[in-house]
Amino acid sequence: MNIYDISKKAGVSIATVSRVLNNNPHVSAKTRERVLAVINDCNYVPNAFARGLGLNTMKTIGLLCPDASDPFLARALSILERSFRSHHYDCMLCCTERTLDARQKGIELLKSKHVDGIVLMGSTFVEPREKDNAYIRDAASQVPVVLLNASYASENVYCVLCDEQRATMEATQYLLDTGRKNILYLYHSKNHNGQKKLAGYKAALESRGLPVNEALIQFCSAEKSDVPNVRDQLLALKKEGLVFDAVQTSEDVLAIGAVKFAKAAKLSVPKALSIVGHNNSAYCLYSDPEITSVDNKLQAISEQCVTTMMGVLEGREMPHKVVFTGELVKRQSTL
């Protein structure tokens, strides 16, 4: 029997049960009485490590990250760790790579350490098959789970993300409005967010009455998404006769590869080739020319993850989904 079971039996949220256990005054007398009756009937003894009790907690948040070397995730880690520390919580990091088995083991490890809450960083943690997401639901039955830039609906799961589909659509529309007619879309992930970005690219073409040319949609596997491989992949496509006057990418590192391609192919950027990245990372400023990129509000998303987690742990009602709007930051790689 845990706090999740109590909430189900009482017909209230986990946050409400937490408030009752903490003697929080923001609970009606009728609701308090109902929750206490269930607690008494079930002989429930609160776990000292359970989330939201405010008693003898470990003051630790577990962070699950598929790859800490990824620039996007590395920046998110820095923001999360600093923000949680400002609330007097330590962080415990577990890198899981990108396999389901590793994720399941990682979350079990954090649960065994009695963390107060868990943050899952990125959409790779949400599996396409619902049964494979049982590990998320199981964890959420014990502690609050917050997803960073991913969406999954379940009890005690909270999501903070950017509307990647809309952001990508608007970036593609901008390229079209500057006169680009053959926009090559290069992406390296087929996960939920990857599919949303691709859908945004297609939606932009359709919004302008243009057909989707599948030849201009190119996948670059994660293993080959480094700069030299991206450059060579684009050179090979050009050699095969594929015509494109813009490259739009799902990640900034792919956009760097497109810049290297342009130099190798002796194409002027942006006169002959426009390039747009995604994430608005430091890579964009390191490049020559500097790269136009979609800012998916990582700073705001990461800080909101902390705000949400703290709110839940303190027994406050928090929104289960917060969605930010991305913004195209224009630089030298586009007209």
Short mmCIF file of C-alpha atoms in Angstrom, two decimals:
data_model
loop_
_atom_site.label_atom_id
_atom_site.label_comp_id
_atom_site.label_asym_id
_atom_site.label_seq_id
_atom_site.Cartn_x
_atom_site.Cartn_y
_atom_site.Cartn_z
CA MET A 1 0.00 0.00 0.00
CA ASN A 2 1.42 3.39 -0.98
CA ILE A 3 0.30 6.98 -1.42
CA TYR A 4 -0.80 6.21 -4.99
CA ASP A 5 -3.19 3.48 -3.73
CA ILE A 6 -4.59 5.83 -1.10
CA SER A 7 -5.33 8.48 -3.73
CA LYS A 8 -7.13 5.95 -5.93
CA LYS A 9 -9.28 4.63 -3.10
CA ALA A 10 -10.14 8.10 -1.85
CA GLY A 11 -10.82 9.41 -5.35
CA VAL A 12 -8.44 12.35 -4.99
CA SER A 13 -5.06 13.34 -6.42
CA ILE A 14 -1.75 12.27 -4.91
CA ALA A 15 -1.08 15.94 -4.15
CA THR A 16 -4.26 16.06 -2.06
CA VAL A 17 -3.21 12.99 -0.06
CA SER A 18 0.16 14.65 0.52
CA ARG A 19 -1.52 17.81 1.79
CA VAL A 20 -3.64 15.78 4.23
CA LEU A 21 -0.56 13.96 5.52
CA ASN A 22 1.22 17.31 5.94
CA ASN A 23 -1.77 18.91 7.68
CA ASN A 24 -1.90 21.48 4.91
CA PRO A 25 -4.84 23.85 5.56
CA HIS A 26 -5.76 24.03 1.85
CA VAL A 27 -7.95 20.90 1.99
CA SER A 28 -11.67 20.93 2.69
CA ALA A 29 -12.84 19.25 5.88
CA LYS A 30 -14.94 16.78 3.88
CA THR A 31 -12.02 15.75 1.65
CA ARG A 32 -9.65 15.50 4.63
CA GLU A 33 -12.10 13.25 6.44
CA ARG A 34 -12.48 10.98 3.39
CA VAL A 35 -8.72 10.62 2.90
CA LEU A 36 -8.07 9.96 6.60
CA ALA A 37 -10.81 7.32 6.61
CA VAL A 38 -9.11 5.46 3.76
CA ILE A 39 -5.73 5.76 5.50
CA ASN A 40 -7.17 4.31 8.71
CA ASP A 41 -9.07 1.54 6.94
CA CYS A 42 -5.95 0.47 5.09
CA ASN A 43 -3.64 0.83 8.10
CA TYR A 44 -1.42 2.96 5.90
CA VAL A 45 1.91 3.97 7.42
CA PRO A 46 3.62 6.72 5.40
CA ASN A 47 7.00 5.84 3.97
CA ALA A 48 9.51 8.31 5.34
CA PHE A 49 11.02 8.51 1.88
CA ALA A 50 7.73 8.99 0.02
CA ARG A 51 7.30 12.11 -2.03
CA GLY A 52 5.50 15.08 -0.65
CA LEU A 53 5.49 14.07 2.98
CA GLY A 54 8.01 16.67 4.06
CA LEU A 55 9.36 14.26 6.70
CA ASN A 56 12.85 12.71 6.62
CA THR A 57 13.12 12.98 2.83
CA MET A 58 16.43 12.33 1.15
CA LYS A 59 16.25 15.83 -0.41
CA THR A 60 17.47 14.22 -3.64
CA ILE A 61 16.10 14.26 -7.19
CA GLY A 62 17.01 11.50 -9.64
CA LEU A 63 17.93 12.61 -13.17
CA LEU A 64 17.80 10.06 -15.98
CA CYS A 65 19.67 11.12 -19.10
CA PRO A 66 20.29 9.00 -22.22
CA ASP A 67 23.59 10.71 -23.08
CA ALA A 68 25.24 13.38 -20.94
CA SER A 69 27.64 14.23 -23.78
CA ASP A 70 24.78 15.48 -25.94
CA PRO A 71 25.01 19.31 -25.95
CA PHE A 72 21.25 19.80 -25.51
CA LEU A 73 21.07 17.39 -22.57
CA ALA A 74 24.34 18.59 -21.04
CA ARG A 75 22.96 22.12 -20.91
CA ALA A 76 19.69 20.86 -19.42
CA LEU A 77 21.64 18.93 -16.76
CA SER A 78 23.50 22.07 -15.75
CA ILE A 79 20.29 24.09 -15.44
CA LEU A 80 18.44 21.36 -13.52
CA GLU A 81 21.26 20.70 -11.07
CA ARG A 82 21.75 24.39 -10.34
CA SER A 83 18.01 25.05 -9.96
CA PHE A 84 17.37 22.06 -7.69
CA ARG A 85 20.35 23.06 -5.55
CA SER A 86 18.77 26.49 -5.06
CA HIS A 87 15.85 24.62 -3.47
CA HIS A 88 18.28 22.67 -1.25
CA TYR A 89 17.92 19.42 -3.21
CA ASP A 90 20.84 17.37 -4.48
CA CYS A 91 20.74 15.52 -7.79
CA MET A 92 21.65 11.93 -8.58
CA LEU A 93 22.47 11.35 -12.26
CA CYS A 94 22.03 8.06 -14.10
CA CYS A 95 22.98 7.83 -17.79
CA THR A 96 20.95 5.14 -19.51
CA GLU A 97 22.05 5.29 -23.14
CA ARG A 98 19.07 4.65 -25.44
CA THR A 99 17.88 1.11 -24.76
CA LEU A 100 14.67 0.24 -22.93
CA ASP A 101 16.45 -2.26 -20.69
CA ALA A 102 18.99 0.36 -19.60
CA ARG A 103 16.24 2.87 -18.85
CA GLN A 104 14.34 0.34 -16.75
CA LYS A 105 17.48 -0.51 -14.77
CA GLY A 106 18.31 3.16 -14.35
CA ILE A 107 14.93 4.03 -12.91
CA GLU A 108 15.05 1.01 -10.58
CA LEU A 109 18.45 2.17 -9.34
CA LEU A 110 17.12 5.63 -8.54
CA LYS A 111 14.08 4.18 -6.77
CA SER A 112 16.38 2.01 -4.64
CA LYS A 113 18.19 5.18 -3.55
CA HIS A 114 14.89 6.59 -2.24
CA VAL A 115 15.00 9.75 -4.34
CA ASP A 116 12.14 12.19 -3.76
CA GLY A 117 11.34 12.58 -7.45
CA ILE A 118 12.62 11.65 -10.91
CA VAL A 119 13.20 13.75 -14.03
CA LEU A 120 13.33 11.92 -17.36
CA MET A 121 15.30 14.00 -19.83
CA GLY A 122 14.08 13.79 -23.40
CA SER A 123 11.43 12.07 -25.47
CA THR A 124 13.52 8.91 -25.87
CA PHE A 125 12.11 7.74 -22.53
CA VAL A 126 8.59 7.46 -23.98
CA GLU A 127 8.22 4.22 -25.91
CA PRO A 128 5.87 3.85 -28.92
CA ARG A 129 4.35 0.68 -27.43
CA GLU A 130 2.25 1.51 -24.38
CA LYS A 131 3.21 -1.66 -22.53
CA ASP A 132 6.87 -0.61 -22.64
CA ASN A 133 6.05 2.53 -20.65
CA ALA A 134 5.07 0.50 -17.58
CA TYR A 135 8.39 1.44 -15.96
CA ILE A 136 7.35 5.11 -16.02
CA ARG A 137 3.96 4.36 -14.49
CA ASP A 138 5.52 2.11 -11.84
CA ALA A 139 7.97 4.82 -10.83
CA ALA A 140 5.18 7.41 -10.73
CA SER A 141 3.23 5.24 -8.29
CA GLN A 142 5.99 5.92 -5.76
CA VAL A 143 7.44 9.35 -6.58
CA PRO A 144 6.52 12.21 -8.92
CA VAL A 145 7.99 11.88 -12.41
CA VAL A 146 8.64 14.94 -14.57
CA LEU A 147 9.42 14.60 -18.29
CA LEU A 148 11.66 17.22 -19.86
CA ASN A 149 10.64 18.01 -23.45
CA ALA A 150 8.47 14.93 -23.73
CA SER A 151 4.80 14.10 -23.34
CA TYR A 152 3.20 11.13 -21.59
CA ALA A 153 -0.16 11.07 -19.81
CA SER A 154 -0.34 9.09 -16.58
CA GLU A 155 -1.07 9.58 -12.89
CA ASN A 156 1.66 11.52 -11.08
CA VAL A 157 3.52 12.20 -14.35
CA TYR A 158 4.16 15.82 -15.31
CA CYS A 159 5.39 17.04 -18.70
CA VAL A 160 7.18 20.24 -19.70
CA LEU A 161 7.94 20.62 -23.39
CA CYS A 162 8.24 22.79 -26.47
CA ASP A 163 5.73 22.58 -29.30
CA GLU A 164 8.36 21.18 -31.67
CA GLN A 165 5.89 20.62 -34.50
CA ARG A 166 4.78 24.23 -34.62
CA ALA A 167 8.35 25.52 -34.23
CA THR A 168 9.61 23.39 -37.12
CA MET A 169 6.64 24.34 -39.28
CA GLU A 170 7.29 28.04 -38.77
CA ALA A 171 11.01 27.61 -39.56
CA THR A 172 10.15 25.83 -42.82
CA GLN A 173 7.61 28.49 -43.72
CA TYR A 174 10.28 31.13 -43.19
CA LEU A 175 12.59 29.36 -45.66
CA LEU A 176 9.77 29.16 -48.18
CA ASP A 177 8.95 32.84 -47.70
CA THR A 178 12.57 33.76 -48.46
CA GLY A 179 12.27 32.05 -51.84
CA ARG A 180 13.62 28.57 -51.12
CA LYS A 181 11.80 25.97 -53.20
CA ASN A 182 13.61 22.70 -52.47
CA ILE A 183 14.20 22.34 -48.76
CA LEU A 184 16.04 19.20 -47.71
CA TYR A 185 14.99 18.05 -44.24
CA LEU A 186 17.70 16.12 -42.37
CA TYR A 187 16.88 14.39 -39.09
CA HIS A 188 18.54 11.81 -36.86
CA SER A 189 15.83 10.57 -34.48
CA LYS A 190 12.58 8.71 -35.08
CA ASN A 191 11.31 9.13 -31.53
CA HIS A 192 8.20 11.13 -30.59
CA ASN A 193 9.85 14.53 -30.87
CA GLY A 194 11.57 13.52 -34.09
CA GLN A 195 8.23 12.64 -35.61
CA LYS A 196 6.70 15.91 -34.41
CA LYS A 197 9.46 17.93 -36.08
CA LEU A 198 9.06 15.98 -39.32
CA ALA A 199 5.30 16.55 -39.20
CA GLY A 200 5.96 20.27 -38.82
CA TYR A 201 8.15 20.30 -41.93
CA LYS A 202 5.45 18.55 -43.95
CA ALA A 203 2.71 20.80 -42.56
CA ALA A 204 4.62 23.90 -43.71
CA LEU A 205 4.79 22.60 -47.28
CA GLU A 206 1.12 21.73 -47.25
CA SER A 207 0.26 25.19 -45.85
CA ARG A 208 1.84 26.69 -48.98
CA GLY A 209 0.13 24.24 -51.32
CA LEU A 210 3.36 22.38 -52.08
CA PRO A 211 3.77 18.61 -52.44
CA VAL A 212 5.99 16.66 -50.04
CA ASN A 213 8.99 15.29 -51.94
CA GLU A 214 10.11 12.23 -50.00
CA ALA A 215 13.53 12.40 -51.68
CA LEU A 216 14.13 15.64 -49.78
CA ILE A 217 13.51 13.94 -46.43
CA GLN A 218 16.75 12.31 -45.36
CA PHE A 219 17.46 10.29 -42.21
CA CYS A 220 20.90 10.33 -40.64
CA SER A 221 21.33 7.64 -37.99
CA ALA A 222 22.62 8.70 -34.57
CA GLU A 223 25.80 6.70 -35.19
CA LYS A 224 26.53 8.76 -38.32
CA SER A 225 25.31 12.17 -37.19
CA ASP A 226 28.77 13.60 -36.59
CA VAL A 227 29.90 16.53 -38.74
CA PRO A 228 32.11 14.65 -41.29
CA ASN A 229 29.44 12.00 -41.95
CA VAL A 230 26.72 14.60 -42.43
CA ARG A 231 28.96 16.50 -44.87
CA ASP A 232 29.67 13.33 -46.82
CA GLN A 233 26.01 12.27 -46.86
CA LEU A 234 24.98 15.60 -48.38
CA LEU A 235 27.83 15.50 -50.89
CA ALA A 236 26.68 12.03 -51.97
CA LEU A 237 23.10 13.26 -52.41
CA LYS A 238 24.29 16.16 -54.52
CA LYS A 239 26.41 13.82 -56.63
CA GLU A 240 23.34 11.63 -57.19
CA GLY A 241 21.57 14.64 -58.65
CA LEU A 242 19.30 15.66 -55.79
CA VAL A 243 18.57 19.38 -56.09
CA PHE A 244 18.11 21.44 -52.92
CA ASP A 245 18.60 25.11 -52.07
CA ALA A 246 18.15 24.82 -48.29
CA VAL A 247 18.95 22.33 -45.54
CA GLN A 248 16.77 22.24 -42.47
CA THR A 249 17.92 19.98 -39.63
CA SER A 250 16.46 18.51 -36.47
CA GLU A 251 19.64 19.25 -34.47
CA ASP A 252 22.30 21.95 -34.62
CA VAL A 253 25.14 19.45 -35.06
CA LEU A 254 23.56 18.35 -38.33
CA ALA A 255 23.44 21.99 -39.41
CA ILE A 256 27.20 22.26 -38.77
CA GLY A 257 27.61 19.30 -41.12
CA ALA A 258 25.54 21.18 -43.71
CA VAL A 259 27.90 24.18 -43.42
CA LYS A 260 30.86 21.87 -44.01
CA PHE A 261 29.03 20.41 -47.02
CA ALA A 262 28.49 23.88 -48.47
CA LYS A 263 32.19 24.71 -48.17
CA ALA A 264 33.19 21.39 -49.74
CA ALA A 265 30.69 21.88 -52.58
CA LYS A 266 31.73 25.53 -53.00
CA LEU A 267 28.19 26.77 -52.33
CA SER A 268 27.75 30.24 -50.88
CA VAL A 269 25.74 30.38 -47.64
CA PRO A 270 23.09 31.76 -47.65
CA LYS A 271 23.08 32.96 -51.27
CA ALA A 272 23.11 29.48 -52.82
CA LEU A 273 22.14 27.44 -49.77
CA SER A 274 20.20 28.40 -46.64
CA ILE A 275 20.75 26.38 -43.47
CA VAL A 276 18.54 26.13 -40.37
CA GLY A 277 19.37 24.18 -37.21
CA HIS A 278 17.35 23.23 -34.16
CA ASN A 279 18.01 23.79 -30.40
CA ASN A 280 19.78 27.15 -30.73
CA SER A 281 22.87 25.72 -29.04
CA ALA A 282 26.33 27.28 -28.79
CA TYR A 283 27.21 25.40 -31.99
CA CYS A 284 25.29 28.07 -33.91
CA LEU A 285 27.65 30.80 -32.74
CA TYR A 286 30.81 28.72 -33.21
CA SER A 287 30.01 28.22 -36.89
CA ASP A 288 31.11 30.46 -39.74
CA PRO A 289 28.65 31.63 -40.88
CA GLU A 290 26.60 31.68 -37.69
CA ILE A 291 23.55 29.42 -38.00
CA THR A 292 19.87 30.32 -37.88
CA SER A 293 18.21 27.91 -35.44
CA VAL A 294 14.97 27.08 -33.64
CA ASP A 295 15.18 28.07 -29.98
CA ASN A 296 13.06 25.46 -28.22
CA LYS A 297 13.28 27.30 -24.91
CA LEU A 298 15.47 24.80 -23.08
CA GLN A 299 16.25 27.25 -20.26
CA ALA A 300 12.57 27.89 -19.58
CA ILE A 301 11.65 24.22 -19.94
CA SER A 302 14.35 23.08 -17.52
CA GLU A 303 13.46 25.71 -14.94
CA GLN A 304 9.75 24.85 -15.23
CA CYS A 305 10.60 21.17 -14.60
CA VAL A 306 12.11 22.22 -11.28
CA THR A 307 9.15 24.48 -10.46
CA THR A 308 6.73 21.64 -11.20
CA MET A 309 8.68 19.10 -9.15
CA MET A 310 8.96 21.44 -6.17
CA GLY A 311 5.29 22.26 -6.34
CA VAL A 312 4.28 18.61 -6.31
CA LEU A 313 6.65 17.78 -3.45
CA GLU A 314 5.19 20.65 -1.46
CA GLY A 315 1.68 19.32 -1.99
CA ARG A 316 0.48 21.98 -4.42
CA GLU A 317 -1.69 21.25 -7.45
CA MET A 318 0.50 21.59 -10.53
CA PRO A 319 -0.40 21.42 -14.24
CA HIS A 320 0.28 18.02 -15.75
CA LYS A 321 1.48 19.59 -19.00
CA VAL A 322 3.20 22.90 -19.70
CA VAL A 323 3.93 23.69 -23.37
CA PHE A 324 6.29 26.43 -24.54
CA THR A 325 6.35 28.02 -27.98
CA GLY A 326 9.63 27.88 -29.90
CA GLU A 327 11.22 30.82 -31.67
CA LEU A 328 13.35 31.05 -34.82
CA VAL A 329 16.60 32.92 -34.10
CA LYS A 330 17.82 34.32 -37.43
CA ARG A 331 21.53 34.54 -38.15
CA GLN A 332 23.88 34.55 -41.14
CA SER A 333 22.95 31.16 -42.63
CA THR A 334 19.59 32.35 -43.99
CA LEU A 335 18.51 35.26 -46.16
#
